[in-house]
PDB file of C-alpha atoms in Angstrom:
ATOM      1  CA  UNK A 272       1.798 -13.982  91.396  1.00  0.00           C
ATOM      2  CA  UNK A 273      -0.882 -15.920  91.876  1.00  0.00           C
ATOM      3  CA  UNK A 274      -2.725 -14.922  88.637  1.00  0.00           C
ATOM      4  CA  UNK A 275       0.157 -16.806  86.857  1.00  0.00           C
ATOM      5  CA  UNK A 276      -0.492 -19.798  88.697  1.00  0.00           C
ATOM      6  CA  UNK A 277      -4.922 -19.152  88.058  1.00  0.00           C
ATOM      7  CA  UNK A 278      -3.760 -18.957  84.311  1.00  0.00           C
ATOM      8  CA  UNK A 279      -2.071 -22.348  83.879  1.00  0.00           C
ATOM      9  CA  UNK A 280      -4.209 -24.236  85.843  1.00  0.00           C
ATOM     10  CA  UNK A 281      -7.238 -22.738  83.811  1.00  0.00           C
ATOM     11  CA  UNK A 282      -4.967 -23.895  80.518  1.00  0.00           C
ATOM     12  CA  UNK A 283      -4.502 -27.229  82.077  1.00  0.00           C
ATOM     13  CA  UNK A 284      -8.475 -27.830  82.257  1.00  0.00           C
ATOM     14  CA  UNK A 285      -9.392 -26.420  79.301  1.00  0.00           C
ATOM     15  CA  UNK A 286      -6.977 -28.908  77.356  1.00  0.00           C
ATOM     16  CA  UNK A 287      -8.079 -31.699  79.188  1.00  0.00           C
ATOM     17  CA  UNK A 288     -11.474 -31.106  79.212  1.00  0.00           C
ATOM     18  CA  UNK A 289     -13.100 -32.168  75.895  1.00  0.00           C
ATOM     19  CA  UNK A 290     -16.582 -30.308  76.908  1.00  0.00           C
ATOM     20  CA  UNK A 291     -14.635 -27.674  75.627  1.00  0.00           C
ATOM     21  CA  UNK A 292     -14.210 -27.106  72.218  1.00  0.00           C
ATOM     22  CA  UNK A 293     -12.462 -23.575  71.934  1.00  0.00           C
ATOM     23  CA  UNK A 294     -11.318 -21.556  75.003  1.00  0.00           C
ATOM     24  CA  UNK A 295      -9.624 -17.976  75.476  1.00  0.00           C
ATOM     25  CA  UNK A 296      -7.944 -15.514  77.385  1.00  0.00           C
ATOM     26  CA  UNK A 297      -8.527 -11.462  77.180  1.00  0.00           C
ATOM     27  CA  UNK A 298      -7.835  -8.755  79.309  1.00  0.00           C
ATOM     28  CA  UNK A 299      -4.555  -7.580  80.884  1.00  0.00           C
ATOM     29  CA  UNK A 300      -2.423 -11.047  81.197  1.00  0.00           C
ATOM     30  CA  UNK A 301      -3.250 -11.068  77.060  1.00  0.00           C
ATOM     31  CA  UNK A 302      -1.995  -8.048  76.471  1.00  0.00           C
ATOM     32  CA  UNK A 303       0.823  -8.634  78.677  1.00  0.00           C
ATOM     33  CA  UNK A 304       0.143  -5.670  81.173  1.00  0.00           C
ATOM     34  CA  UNK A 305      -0.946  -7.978  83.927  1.00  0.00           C
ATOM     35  CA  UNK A 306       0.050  -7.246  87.568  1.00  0.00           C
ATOM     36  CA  UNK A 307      -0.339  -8.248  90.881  1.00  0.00           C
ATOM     37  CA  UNK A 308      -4.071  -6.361  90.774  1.00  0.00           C
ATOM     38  CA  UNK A 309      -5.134  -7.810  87.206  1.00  0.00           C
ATOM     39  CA  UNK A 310      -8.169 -10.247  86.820  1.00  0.00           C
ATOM     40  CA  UNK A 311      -7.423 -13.310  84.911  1.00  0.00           C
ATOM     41  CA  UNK A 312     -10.584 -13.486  82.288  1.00  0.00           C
ATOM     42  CA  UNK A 313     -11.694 -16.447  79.764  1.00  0.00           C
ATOM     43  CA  UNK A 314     -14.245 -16.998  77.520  1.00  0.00           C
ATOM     44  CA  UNK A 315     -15.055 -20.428  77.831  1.00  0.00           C
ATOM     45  CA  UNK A 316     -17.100 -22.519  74.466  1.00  0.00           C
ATOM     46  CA  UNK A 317     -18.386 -25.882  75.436  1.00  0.00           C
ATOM     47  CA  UNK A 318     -19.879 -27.980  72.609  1.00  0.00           C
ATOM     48  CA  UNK A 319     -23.506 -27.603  72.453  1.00  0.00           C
ATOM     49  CA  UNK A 320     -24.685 -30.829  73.360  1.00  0.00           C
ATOM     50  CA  UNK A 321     -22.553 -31.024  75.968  1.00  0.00           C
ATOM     51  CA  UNK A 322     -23.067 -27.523  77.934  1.00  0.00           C
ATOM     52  CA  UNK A 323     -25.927 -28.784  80.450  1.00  0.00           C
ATOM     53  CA  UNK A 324     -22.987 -31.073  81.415  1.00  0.00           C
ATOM     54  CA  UNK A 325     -20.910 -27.509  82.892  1.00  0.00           C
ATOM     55  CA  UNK A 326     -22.138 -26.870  86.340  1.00  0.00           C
ATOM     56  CA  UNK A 327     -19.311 -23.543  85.810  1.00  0.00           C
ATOM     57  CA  UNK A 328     -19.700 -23.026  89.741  1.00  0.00           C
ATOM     58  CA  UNK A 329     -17.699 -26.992  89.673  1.00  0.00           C
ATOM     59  CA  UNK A 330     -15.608 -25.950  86.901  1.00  0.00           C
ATOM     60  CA  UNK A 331     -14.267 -22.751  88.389  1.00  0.00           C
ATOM     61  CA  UNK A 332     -13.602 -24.615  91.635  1.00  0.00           C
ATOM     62  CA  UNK A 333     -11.490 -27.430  90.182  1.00  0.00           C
ATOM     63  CA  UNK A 334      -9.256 -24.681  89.103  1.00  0.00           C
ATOM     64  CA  UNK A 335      -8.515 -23.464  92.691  1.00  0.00           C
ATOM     65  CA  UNK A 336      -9.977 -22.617  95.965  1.00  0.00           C
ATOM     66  CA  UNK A 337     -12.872 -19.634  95.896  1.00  0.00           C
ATOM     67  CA  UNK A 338     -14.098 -17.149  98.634  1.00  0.00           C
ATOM     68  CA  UNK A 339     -16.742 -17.026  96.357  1.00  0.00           C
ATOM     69  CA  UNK A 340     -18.431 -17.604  92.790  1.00  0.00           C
ATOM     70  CA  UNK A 341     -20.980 -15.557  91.265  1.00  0.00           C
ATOM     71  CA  UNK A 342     -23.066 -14.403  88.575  1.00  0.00           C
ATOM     72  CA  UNK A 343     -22.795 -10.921  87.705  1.00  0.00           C
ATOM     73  CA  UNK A 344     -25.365  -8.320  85.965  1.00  0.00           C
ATOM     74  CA  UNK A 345     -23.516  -9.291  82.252  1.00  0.00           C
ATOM     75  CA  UNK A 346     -24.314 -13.011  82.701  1.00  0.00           C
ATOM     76  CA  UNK A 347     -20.677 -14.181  83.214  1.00  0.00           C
ATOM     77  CA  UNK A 348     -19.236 -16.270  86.136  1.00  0.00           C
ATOM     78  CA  UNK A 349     -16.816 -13.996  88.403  1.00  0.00           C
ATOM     79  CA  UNK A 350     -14.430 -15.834  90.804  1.00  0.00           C
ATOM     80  CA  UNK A 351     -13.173 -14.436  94.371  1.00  0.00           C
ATOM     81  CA  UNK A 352     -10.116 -16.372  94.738  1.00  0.00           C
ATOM     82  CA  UNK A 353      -8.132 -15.959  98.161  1.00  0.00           C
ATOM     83  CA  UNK A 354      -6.403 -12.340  98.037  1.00  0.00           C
ATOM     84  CA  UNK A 355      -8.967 -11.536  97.125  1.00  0.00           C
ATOM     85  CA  UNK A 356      -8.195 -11.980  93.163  1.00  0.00           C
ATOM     86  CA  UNK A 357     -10.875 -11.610  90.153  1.00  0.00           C
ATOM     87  CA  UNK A 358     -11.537 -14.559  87.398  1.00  0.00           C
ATOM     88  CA  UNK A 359     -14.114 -13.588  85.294  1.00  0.00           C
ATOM     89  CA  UNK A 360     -15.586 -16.660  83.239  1.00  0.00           C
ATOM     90  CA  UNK A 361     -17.608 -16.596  80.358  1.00  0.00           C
ATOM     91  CA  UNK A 362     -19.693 -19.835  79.702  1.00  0.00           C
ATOM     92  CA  UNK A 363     -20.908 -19.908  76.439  1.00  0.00           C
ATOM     93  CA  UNK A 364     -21.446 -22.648  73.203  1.00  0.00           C
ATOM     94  CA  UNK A 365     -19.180 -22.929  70.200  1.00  0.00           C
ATOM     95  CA  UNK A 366     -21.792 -22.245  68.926  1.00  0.00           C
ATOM     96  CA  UNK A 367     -21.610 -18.687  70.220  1.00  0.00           C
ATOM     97  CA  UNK A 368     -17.586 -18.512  68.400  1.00  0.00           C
ATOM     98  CA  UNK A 369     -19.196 -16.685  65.502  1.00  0.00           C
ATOM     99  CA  UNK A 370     -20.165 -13.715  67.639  1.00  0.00           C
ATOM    100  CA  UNK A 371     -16.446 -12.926  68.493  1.00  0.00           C
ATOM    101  CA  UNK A 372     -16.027 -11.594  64.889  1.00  0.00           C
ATOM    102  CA  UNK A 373     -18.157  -8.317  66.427  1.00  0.00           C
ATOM    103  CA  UNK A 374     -16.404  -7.329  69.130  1.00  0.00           C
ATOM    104  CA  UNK A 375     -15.011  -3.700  68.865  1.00  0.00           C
ATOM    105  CA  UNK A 376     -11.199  -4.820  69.448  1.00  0.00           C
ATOM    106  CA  UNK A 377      -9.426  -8.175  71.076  1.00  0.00           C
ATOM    107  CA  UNK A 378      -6.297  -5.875  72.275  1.00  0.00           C
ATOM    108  CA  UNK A 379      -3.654  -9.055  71.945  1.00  0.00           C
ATOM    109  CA  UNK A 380      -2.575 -10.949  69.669  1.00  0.00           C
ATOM    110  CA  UNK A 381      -4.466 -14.073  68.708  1.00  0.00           C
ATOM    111  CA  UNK A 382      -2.040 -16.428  69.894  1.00  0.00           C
ATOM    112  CA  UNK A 383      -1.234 -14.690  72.999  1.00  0.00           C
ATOM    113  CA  UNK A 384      -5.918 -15.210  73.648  1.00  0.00           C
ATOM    114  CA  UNK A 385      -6.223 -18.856  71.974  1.00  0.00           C
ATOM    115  CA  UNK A 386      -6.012 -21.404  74.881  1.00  0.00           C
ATOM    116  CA  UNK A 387      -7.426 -24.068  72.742  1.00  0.00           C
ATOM    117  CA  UNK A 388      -9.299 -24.534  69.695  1.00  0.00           C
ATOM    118  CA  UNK A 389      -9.772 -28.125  68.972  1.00  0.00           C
ATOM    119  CA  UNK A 390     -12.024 -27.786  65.815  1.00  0.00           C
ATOM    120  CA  UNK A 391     -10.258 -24.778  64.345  1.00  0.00           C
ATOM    121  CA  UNK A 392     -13.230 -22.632  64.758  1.00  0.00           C
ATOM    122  CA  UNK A 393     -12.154 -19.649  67.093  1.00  0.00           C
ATOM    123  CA  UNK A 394      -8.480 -18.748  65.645  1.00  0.00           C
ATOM    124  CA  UNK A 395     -10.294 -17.176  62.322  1.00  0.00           C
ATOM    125  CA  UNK A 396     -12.663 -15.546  63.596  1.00  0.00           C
ATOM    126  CA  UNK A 397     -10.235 -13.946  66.429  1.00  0.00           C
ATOM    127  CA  UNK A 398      -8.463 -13.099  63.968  1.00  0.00           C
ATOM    128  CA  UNK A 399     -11.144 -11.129  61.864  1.00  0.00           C
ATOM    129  CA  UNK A 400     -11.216  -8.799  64.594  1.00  0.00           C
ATOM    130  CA  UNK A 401      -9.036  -5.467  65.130  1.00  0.00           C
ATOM    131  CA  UNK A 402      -6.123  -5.690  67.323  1.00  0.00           C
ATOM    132  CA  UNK A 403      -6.609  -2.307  68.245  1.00  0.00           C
ATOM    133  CA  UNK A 404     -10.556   0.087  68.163  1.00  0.00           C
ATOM    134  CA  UNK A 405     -10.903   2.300  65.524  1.00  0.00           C
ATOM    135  CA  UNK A 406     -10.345   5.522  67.078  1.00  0.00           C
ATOM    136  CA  UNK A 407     -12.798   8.218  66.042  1.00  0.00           C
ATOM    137  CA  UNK A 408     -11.039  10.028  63.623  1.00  0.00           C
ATOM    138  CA  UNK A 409     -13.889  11.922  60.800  1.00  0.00           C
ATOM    139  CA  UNK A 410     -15.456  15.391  61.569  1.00  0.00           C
ATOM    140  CA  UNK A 411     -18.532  13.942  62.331  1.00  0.00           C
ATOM    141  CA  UNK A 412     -17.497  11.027  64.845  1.00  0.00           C
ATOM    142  CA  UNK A 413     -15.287  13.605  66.957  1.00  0.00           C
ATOM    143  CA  UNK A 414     -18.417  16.170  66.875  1.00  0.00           C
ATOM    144  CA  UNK A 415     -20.946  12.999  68.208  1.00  0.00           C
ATOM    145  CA  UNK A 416     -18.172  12.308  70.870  1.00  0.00           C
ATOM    146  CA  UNK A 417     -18.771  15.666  72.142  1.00  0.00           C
ATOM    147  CA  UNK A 418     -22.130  15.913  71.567  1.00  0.00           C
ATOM    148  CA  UNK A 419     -22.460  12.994  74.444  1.00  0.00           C
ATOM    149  CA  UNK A 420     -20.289  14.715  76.690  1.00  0.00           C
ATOM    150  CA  UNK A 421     -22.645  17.766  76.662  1.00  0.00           C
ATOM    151  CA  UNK A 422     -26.153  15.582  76.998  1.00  0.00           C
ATOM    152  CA  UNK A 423     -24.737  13.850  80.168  1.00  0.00           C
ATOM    153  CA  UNK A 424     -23.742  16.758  81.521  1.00  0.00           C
ATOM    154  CA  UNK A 425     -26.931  18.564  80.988  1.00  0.00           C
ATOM    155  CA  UNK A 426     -28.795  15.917  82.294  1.00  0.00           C
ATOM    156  CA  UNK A 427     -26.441  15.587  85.611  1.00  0.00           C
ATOM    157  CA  UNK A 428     -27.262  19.972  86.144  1.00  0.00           C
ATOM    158  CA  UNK A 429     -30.687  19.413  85.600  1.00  0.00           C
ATOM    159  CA  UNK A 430     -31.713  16.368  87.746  1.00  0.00           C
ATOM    160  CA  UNK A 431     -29.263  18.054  90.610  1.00  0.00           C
ATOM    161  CA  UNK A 432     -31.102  21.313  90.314  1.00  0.00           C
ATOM    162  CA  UNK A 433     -34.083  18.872  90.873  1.00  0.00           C
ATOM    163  CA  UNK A 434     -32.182  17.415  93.933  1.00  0.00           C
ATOM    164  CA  UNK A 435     -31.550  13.985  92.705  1.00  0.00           C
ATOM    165  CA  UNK A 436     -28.109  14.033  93.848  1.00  0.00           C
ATOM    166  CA  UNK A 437     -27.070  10.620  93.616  1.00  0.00           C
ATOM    167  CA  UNK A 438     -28.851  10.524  89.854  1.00  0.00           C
ATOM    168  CA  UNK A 439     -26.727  13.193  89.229  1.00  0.00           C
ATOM    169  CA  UNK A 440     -23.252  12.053  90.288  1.00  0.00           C
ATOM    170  CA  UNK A 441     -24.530   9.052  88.040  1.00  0.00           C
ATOM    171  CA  UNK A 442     -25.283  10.907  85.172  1.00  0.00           C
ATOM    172  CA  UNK A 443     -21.657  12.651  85.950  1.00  0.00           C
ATOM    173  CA  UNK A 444     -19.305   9.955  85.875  1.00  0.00           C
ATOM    174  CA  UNK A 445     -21.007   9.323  81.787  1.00  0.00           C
ATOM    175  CA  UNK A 446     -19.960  12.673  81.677  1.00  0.00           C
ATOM    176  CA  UNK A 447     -16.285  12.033  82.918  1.00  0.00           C
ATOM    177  CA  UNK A 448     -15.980   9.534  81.132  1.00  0.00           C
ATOM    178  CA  UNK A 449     -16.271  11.172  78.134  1.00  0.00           C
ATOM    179  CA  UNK A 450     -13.994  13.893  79.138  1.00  0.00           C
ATOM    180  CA  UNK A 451     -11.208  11.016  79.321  1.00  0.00           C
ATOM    181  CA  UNK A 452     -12.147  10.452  75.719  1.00  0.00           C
ATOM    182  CA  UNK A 453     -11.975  13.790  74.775  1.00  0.00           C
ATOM    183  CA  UNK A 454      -8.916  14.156  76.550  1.00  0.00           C
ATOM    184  CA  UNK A 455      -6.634  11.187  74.914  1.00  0.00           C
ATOM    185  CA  UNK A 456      -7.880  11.838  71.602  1.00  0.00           C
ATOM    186  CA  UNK A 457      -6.652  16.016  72.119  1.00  0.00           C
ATOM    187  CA  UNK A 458      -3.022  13.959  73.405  1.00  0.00           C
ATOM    188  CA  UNK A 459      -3.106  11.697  71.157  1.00  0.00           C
ATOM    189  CA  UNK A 460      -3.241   9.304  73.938  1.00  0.00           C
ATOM    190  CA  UNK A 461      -5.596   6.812  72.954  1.00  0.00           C
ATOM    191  CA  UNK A 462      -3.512   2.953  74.008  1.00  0.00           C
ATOM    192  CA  UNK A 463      -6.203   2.505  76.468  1.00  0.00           C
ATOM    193  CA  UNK A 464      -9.168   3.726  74.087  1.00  0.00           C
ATOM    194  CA  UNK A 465     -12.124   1.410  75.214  1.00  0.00           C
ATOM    195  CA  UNK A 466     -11.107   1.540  78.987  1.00  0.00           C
ATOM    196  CA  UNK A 467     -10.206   5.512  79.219  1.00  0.00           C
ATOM    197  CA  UNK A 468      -9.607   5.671  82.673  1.00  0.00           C
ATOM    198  CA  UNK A 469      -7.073   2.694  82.680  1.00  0.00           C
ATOM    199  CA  UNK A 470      -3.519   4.285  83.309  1.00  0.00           C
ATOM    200  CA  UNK A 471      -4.964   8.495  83.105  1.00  0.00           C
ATOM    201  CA  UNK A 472      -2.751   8.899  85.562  1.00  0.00           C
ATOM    202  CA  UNK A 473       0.345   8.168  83.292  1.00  0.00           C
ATOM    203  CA  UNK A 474      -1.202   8.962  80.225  1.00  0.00           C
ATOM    204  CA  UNK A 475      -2.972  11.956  81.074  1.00  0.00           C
ATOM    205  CA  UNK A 476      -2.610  15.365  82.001  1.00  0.00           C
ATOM    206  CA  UNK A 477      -2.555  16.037  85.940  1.00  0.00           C
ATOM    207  CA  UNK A 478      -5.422  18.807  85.087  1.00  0.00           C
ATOM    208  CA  UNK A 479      -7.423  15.852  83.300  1.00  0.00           C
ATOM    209  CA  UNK A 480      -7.362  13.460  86.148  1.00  0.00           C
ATOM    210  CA  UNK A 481      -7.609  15.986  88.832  1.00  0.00           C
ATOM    211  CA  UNK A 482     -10.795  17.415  87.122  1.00  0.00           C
ATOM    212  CA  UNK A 483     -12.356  13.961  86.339  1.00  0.00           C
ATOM    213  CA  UNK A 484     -11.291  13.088  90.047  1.00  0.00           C
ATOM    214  CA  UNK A 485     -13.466  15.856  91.289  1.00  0.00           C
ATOM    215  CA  UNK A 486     -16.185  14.892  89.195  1.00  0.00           C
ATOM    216  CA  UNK A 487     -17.944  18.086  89.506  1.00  0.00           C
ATOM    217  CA  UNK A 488     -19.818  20.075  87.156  1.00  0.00           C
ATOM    218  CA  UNK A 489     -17.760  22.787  87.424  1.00  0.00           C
ATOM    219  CA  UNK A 490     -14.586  20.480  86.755  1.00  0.00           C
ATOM    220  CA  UNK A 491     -16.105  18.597  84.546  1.00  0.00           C
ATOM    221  CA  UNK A 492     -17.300  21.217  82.352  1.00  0.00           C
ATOM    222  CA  UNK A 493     -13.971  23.310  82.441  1.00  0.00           C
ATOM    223  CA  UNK A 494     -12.169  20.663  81.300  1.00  0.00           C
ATOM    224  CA  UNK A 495     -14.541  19.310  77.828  1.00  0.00           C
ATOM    225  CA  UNK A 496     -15.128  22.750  77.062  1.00  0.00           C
ATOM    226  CA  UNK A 497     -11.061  23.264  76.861  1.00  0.00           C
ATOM    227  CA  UNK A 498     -10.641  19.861  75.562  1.00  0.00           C
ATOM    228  CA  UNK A 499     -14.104  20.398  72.943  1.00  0.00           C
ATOM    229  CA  UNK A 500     -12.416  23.384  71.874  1.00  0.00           C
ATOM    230  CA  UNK A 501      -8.990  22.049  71.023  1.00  0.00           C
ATOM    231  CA  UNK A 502     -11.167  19.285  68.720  1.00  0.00           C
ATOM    232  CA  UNK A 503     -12.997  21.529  67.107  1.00  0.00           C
ATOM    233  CA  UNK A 504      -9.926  23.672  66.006  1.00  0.00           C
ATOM    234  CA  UNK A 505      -8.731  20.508  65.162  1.00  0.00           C
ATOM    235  CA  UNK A 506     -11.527  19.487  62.826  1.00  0.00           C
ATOM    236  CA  UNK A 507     -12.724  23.104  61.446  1.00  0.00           C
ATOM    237  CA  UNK A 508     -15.939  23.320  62.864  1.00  0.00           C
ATOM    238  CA  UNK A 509     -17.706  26.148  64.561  1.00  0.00           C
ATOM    239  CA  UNK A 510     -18.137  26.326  68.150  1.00  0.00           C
ATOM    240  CA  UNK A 511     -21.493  25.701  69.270  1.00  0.00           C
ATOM    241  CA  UNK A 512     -21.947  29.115  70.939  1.00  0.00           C
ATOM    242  CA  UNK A 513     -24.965  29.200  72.103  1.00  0.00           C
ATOM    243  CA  UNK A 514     -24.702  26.304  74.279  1.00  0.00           C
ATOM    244  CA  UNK A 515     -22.013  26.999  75.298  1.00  0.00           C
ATOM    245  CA  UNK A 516     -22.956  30.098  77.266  1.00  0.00           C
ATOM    246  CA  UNK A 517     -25.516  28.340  78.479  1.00  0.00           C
ATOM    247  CA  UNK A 518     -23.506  25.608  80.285  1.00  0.00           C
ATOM    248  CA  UNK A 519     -21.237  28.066  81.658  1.00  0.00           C
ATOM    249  CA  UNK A 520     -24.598  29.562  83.390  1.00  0.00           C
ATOM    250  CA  UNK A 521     -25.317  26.474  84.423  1.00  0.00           C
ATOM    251  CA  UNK A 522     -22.294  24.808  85.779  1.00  0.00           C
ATOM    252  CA  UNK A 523     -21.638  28.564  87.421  1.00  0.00           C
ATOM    253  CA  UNK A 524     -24.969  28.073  89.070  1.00  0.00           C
ATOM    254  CA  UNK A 525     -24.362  24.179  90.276  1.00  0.00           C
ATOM    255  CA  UNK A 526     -20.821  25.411  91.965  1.00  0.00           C
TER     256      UNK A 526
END
């Protein structure tokens, strides 16, 4: 695969290069699920003084041939290489290294992410951070969970009642997504926790994915109510009746 080949040249520069003081991989080639469709994805810490000095248009092109380079809406550098094939680059300052101690989860294991780390600086505080998230788990966090499910879906009935459709089937897909959520933590499914929709088709129920497929209200709500009601047998508290009956007016209304 050519990702395999993006990988170890992007290895070979970082090492070389000593703009860069610490360098990693994430995503699906760290984790070792990586296929032919995978982006290859680095975080990339220059030493202050010495980041004006990165042009990362340059950088990303000594590392092969692009269709393209550009900056998305997050601030990082994506890559169209010829397939076409994602490389997402993050440009950043050591620094910045300290900031990796908050993310939610680095899903691999720290050697498997450090590409180099010439001052010592990055391995710690990779380290410092959860393999895996922390799942929701207490009374409370489940009930929230659920709670989000129902104000996106309230606010996708009532801005499609208005005739905002394309609002709506925004509003919706916040709405599906939750119902994933809902869904792996009722199976007990929950490998793929901050990307639910990554592998629903294995993971999932066919009812899941067909519903958040559809994308519907009607779907949508059929499926967290079941799913809402399994958690809250789960965790002892009362159903929330009232609204209840009122979203089963409403979605019976949408269609």
């Amino acid at each position: 695969m050519i990702q395999y080949e993006l990988i170890a040249r992007v290895r070979e520069l970082c090492r070389a290069d000593d703009r860069i003081g610490a360098a990693l991989m994430y995503g699906s080639f760290a984790t070792g699920e990586g296929d032919a469709h995978s982006d290859v994805e680095f975080w990339l810490f220059a030493e202050p003084e010495r980041r004006a000095e990165l042009d990362p248009e340059r950088w990303i092109g000594q590392v092969a041939a692009t269709d393209l380079v550009l900056l998305n809406e997050f601030g990082s550098h994506v890559a169209l290489f010829p397939g076409p094939v994602r490389g997402e680059f993050h440009f950043a300052t050591t620094d910045d290294i300290p900031s990796v101690a908050q993310w939610p989860a680095r899903g691999a294991a720290v050697d498997k992410m450090v590409v180099v780390d010439r001052e010592g600086l990055l391995t710690p505080m990779l380290a410092a951070v959860p393999e895996h998230p922390v799942i929701p788990s207490q009374p409370q966090e489940i009930a929230d969970l659920c709670g989000r499910f129902a104000n996106w879906l309230v606010l996708a009935l009532h801005v499609g009642a208005r005739g905002e459709r394309l609002r709506a089937q925004d509003a919706l897909w916040h709405a599906a997504r939750h119902v994933l959520w809902m869904a792996r933590l009722a199976e007990n499914s929950t490998a793929h926790w901050l990307t639910p929709s990554r592998a629903a088709e294995a993971e999932l129920p066919a009812r899941t994915v067909a519903a958040v497929a559809e994308a519907t209200p009607v779907s949508l709500w059929r499926e967290g109510r079941d799913r809402w009601l399994t958690l809250l047998a789960r965790t002892g508290r009362p159903e929330p009746v009232a609204l209840f009956a009122e979203l089963d007016r409403l979605t019976a209304a949408a269609g």
